[in-house]
mmCIF file of C-alpha atoms in Angstrom:
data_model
loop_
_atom_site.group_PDB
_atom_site.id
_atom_site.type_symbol
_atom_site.label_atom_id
_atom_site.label_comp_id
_atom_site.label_asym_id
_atom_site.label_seq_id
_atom_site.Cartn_x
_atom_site.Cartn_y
_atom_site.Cartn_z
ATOM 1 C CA UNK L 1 32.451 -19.707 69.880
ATOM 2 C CA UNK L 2 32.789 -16.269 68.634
ATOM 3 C CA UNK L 3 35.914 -16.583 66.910
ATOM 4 C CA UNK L 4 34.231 -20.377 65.167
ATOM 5 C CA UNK L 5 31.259 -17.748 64.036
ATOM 6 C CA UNK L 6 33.273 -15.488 62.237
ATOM 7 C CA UNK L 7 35.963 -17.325 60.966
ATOM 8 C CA UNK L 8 32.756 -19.329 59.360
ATOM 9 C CA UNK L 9 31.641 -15.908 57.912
ATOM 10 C CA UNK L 10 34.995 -15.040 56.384
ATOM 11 C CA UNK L 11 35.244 -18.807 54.964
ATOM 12 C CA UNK L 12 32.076 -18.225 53.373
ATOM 13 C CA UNK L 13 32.405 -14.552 51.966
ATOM 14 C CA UNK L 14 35.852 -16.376 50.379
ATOM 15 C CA UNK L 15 34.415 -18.664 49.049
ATOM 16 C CA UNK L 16 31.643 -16.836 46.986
ATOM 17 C CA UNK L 17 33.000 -15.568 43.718
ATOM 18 C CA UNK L 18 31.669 -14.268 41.179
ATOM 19 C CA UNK L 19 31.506 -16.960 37.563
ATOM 20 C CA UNK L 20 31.640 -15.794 34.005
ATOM 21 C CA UNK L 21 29.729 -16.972 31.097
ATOM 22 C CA UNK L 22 32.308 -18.347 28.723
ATOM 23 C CA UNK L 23 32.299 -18.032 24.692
ATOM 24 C CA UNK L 24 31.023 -20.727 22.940
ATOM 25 C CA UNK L 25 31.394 -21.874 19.288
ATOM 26 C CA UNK L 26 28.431 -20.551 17.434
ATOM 27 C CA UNK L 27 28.575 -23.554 15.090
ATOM 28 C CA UNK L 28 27.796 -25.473 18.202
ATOM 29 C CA UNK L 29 24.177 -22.579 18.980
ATOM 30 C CA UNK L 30 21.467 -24.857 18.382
ATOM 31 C CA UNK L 31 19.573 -23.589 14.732
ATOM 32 C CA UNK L 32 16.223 -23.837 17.040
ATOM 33 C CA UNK L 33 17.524 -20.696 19.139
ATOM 34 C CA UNK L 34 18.483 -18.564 15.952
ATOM 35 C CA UNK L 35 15.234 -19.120 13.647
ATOM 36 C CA UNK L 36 13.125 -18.591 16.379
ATOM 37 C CA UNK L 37 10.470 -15.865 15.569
ATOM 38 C CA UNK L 38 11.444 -14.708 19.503
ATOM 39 C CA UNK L 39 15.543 -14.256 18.213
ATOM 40 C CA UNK L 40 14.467 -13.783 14.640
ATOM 41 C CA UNK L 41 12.186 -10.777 14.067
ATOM 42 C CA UNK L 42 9.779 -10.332 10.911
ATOM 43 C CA UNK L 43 10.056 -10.185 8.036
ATOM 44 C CA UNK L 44 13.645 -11.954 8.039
ATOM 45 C CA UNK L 45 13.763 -15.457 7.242
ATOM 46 C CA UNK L 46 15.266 -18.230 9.457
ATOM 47 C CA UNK L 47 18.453 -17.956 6.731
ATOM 48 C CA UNK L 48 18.550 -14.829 7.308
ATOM 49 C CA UNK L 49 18.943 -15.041 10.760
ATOM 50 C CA UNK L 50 21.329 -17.213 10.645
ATOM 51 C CA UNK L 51 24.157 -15.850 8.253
ATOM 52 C CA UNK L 52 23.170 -12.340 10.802
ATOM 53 C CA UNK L 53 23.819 -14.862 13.663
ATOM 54 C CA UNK L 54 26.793 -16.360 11.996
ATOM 55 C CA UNK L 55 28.217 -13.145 11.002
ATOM 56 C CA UNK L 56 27.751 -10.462 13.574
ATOM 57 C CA UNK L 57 26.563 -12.871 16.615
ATOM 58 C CA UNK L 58 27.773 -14.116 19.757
ATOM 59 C CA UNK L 59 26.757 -16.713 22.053
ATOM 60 C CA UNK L 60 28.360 -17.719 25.710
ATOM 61 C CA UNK L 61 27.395 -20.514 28.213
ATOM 62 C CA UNK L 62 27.283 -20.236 31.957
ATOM 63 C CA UNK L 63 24.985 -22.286 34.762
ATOM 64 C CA UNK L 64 23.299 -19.780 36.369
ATOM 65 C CA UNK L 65 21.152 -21.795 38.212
ATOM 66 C CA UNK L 66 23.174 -24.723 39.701
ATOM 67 C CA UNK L 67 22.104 -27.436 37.929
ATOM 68 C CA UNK L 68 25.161 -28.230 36.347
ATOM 69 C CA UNK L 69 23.987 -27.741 32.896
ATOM 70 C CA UNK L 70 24.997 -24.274 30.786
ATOM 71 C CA UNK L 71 22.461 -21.837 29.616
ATOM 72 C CA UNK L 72 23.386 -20.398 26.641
ATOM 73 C CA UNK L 73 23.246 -16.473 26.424
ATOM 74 C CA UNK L 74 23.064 -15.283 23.185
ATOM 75 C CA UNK L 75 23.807 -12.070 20.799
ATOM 76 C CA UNK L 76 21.906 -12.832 17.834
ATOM 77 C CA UNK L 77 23.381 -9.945 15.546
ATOM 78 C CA UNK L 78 19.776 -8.081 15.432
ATOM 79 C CA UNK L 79 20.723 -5.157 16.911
ATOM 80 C CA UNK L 80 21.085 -1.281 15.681
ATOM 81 C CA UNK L 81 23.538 0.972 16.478
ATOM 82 C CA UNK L 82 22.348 1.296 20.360
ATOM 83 C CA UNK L 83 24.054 -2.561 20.635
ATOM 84 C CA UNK L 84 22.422 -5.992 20.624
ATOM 85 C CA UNK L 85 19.666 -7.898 22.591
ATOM 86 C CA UNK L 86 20.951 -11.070 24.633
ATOM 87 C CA UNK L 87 18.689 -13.800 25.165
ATOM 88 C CA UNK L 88 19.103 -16.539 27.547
ATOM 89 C CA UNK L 89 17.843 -19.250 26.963
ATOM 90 C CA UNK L 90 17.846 -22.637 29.052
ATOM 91 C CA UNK L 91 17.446 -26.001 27.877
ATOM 92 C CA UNK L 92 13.893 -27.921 29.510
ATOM 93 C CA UNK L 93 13.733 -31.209 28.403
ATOM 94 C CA UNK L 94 13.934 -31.127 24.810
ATOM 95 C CA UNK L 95 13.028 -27.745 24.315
ATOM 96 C CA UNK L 96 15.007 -24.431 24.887
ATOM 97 C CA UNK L 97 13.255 -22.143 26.711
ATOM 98 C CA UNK L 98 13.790 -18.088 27.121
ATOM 99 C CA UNK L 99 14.293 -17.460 30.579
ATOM 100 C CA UNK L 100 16.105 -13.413 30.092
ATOM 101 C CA UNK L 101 15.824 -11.067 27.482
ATOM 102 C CA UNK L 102 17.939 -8.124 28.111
ATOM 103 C CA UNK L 103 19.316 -4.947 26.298
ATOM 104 C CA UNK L 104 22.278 -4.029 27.609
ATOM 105 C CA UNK L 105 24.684 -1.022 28.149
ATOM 106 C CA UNK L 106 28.446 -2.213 27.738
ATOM 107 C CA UNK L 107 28.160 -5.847 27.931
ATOM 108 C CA UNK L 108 29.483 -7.877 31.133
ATOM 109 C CA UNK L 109 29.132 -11.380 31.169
ATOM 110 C CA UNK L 110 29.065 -12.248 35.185
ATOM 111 C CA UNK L 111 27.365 -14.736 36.871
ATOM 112 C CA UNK L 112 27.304 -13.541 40.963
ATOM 113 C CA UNK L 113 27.082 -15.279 43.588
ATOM 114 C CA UNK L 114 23.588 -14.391 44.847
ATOM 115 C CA UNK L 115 20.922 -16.957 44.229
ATOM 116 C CA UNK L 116 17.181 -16.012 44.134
ATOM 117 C CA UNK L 117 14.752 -18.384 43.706
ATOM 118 C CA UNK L 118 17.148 -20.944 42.207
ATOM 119 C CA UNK L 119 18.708 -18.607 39.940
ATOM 120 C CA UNK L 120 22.080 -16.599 40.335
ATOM 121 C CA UNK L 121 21.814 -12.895 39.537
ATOM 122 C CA UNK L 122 23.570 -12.054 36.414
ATOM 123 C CA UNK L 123 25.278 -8.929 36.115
ATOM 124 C CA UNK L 124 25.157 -8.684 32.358
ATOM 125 C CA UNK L 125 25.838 -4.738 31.956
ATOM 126 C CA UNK L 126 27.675 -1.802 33.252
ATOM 127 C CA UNK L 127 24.182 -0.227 34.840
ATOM 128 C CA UNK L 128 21.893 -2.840 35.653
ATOM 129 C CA UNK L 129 21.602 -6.685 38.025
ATOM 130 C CA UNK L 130 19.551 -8.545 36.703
ATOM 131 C CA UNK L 131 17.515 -10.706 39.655
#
């Protein structure tokens, strides 16, 4: 019974691996998710936003909560010289919706295998989980 138990524990410690959010055309970014005044700060314009986007931007999907439909994480090109915001967003119906805004310190893109409240925890920088 013993050796069932923990060859069950080993199985499952296997098993668990760690995903990663994988580029994703930007062509392909909904327009929505760039012009947003929540991606797109005052006083740009939506155009604005997107040559920045189209030009300096990023944008990755992953399904970090199991649903088998990618989120997409984006770099919108905003930032400074201290990096770039990433924004999650994922899709509810026929809206997008922001479920992570994060600033991060040498960008990771890894999707762990811990799930919290339906959600994996992202490990999206070199200092911080994100839960």
């Amino acid at each position: 019974m013993v050796v069932l138990l923990l060859s069950g524990l080993l199985f499952s410690a296997q098993s668990a691996h760690t995903a990663h959010f994988k580029p994703v055309n930007k062509a392909a970014v909904p327009a929505p998710l760039i012009e947003s005044r929540n991606v797109c700060p005052a006083p740009d314009t939506p155009r604005d936003c997107r040559r920045r986007f189209r030009d300096l931007g990023k944008a990755w999907a992953g399904d970090v909560n199991d649903d088998g439909v990618n989120e997409l994480l984006i770099e919108p090109g905003t930032g400074g010289t201290g990096g770039d915001d990433l924004v999650l967003f994922q899709r509810k119906g026929a809206r997008w919706e922001i479920i992570l805004r994060a600033f991060p310190y040498g960008e990771r893109l890894d999707i762990l295998p811990i799930s919290r409240d339906g959600y994996h925890d992202l490990h999206l920088d070199r200092l911080r989980c994100y839960k």
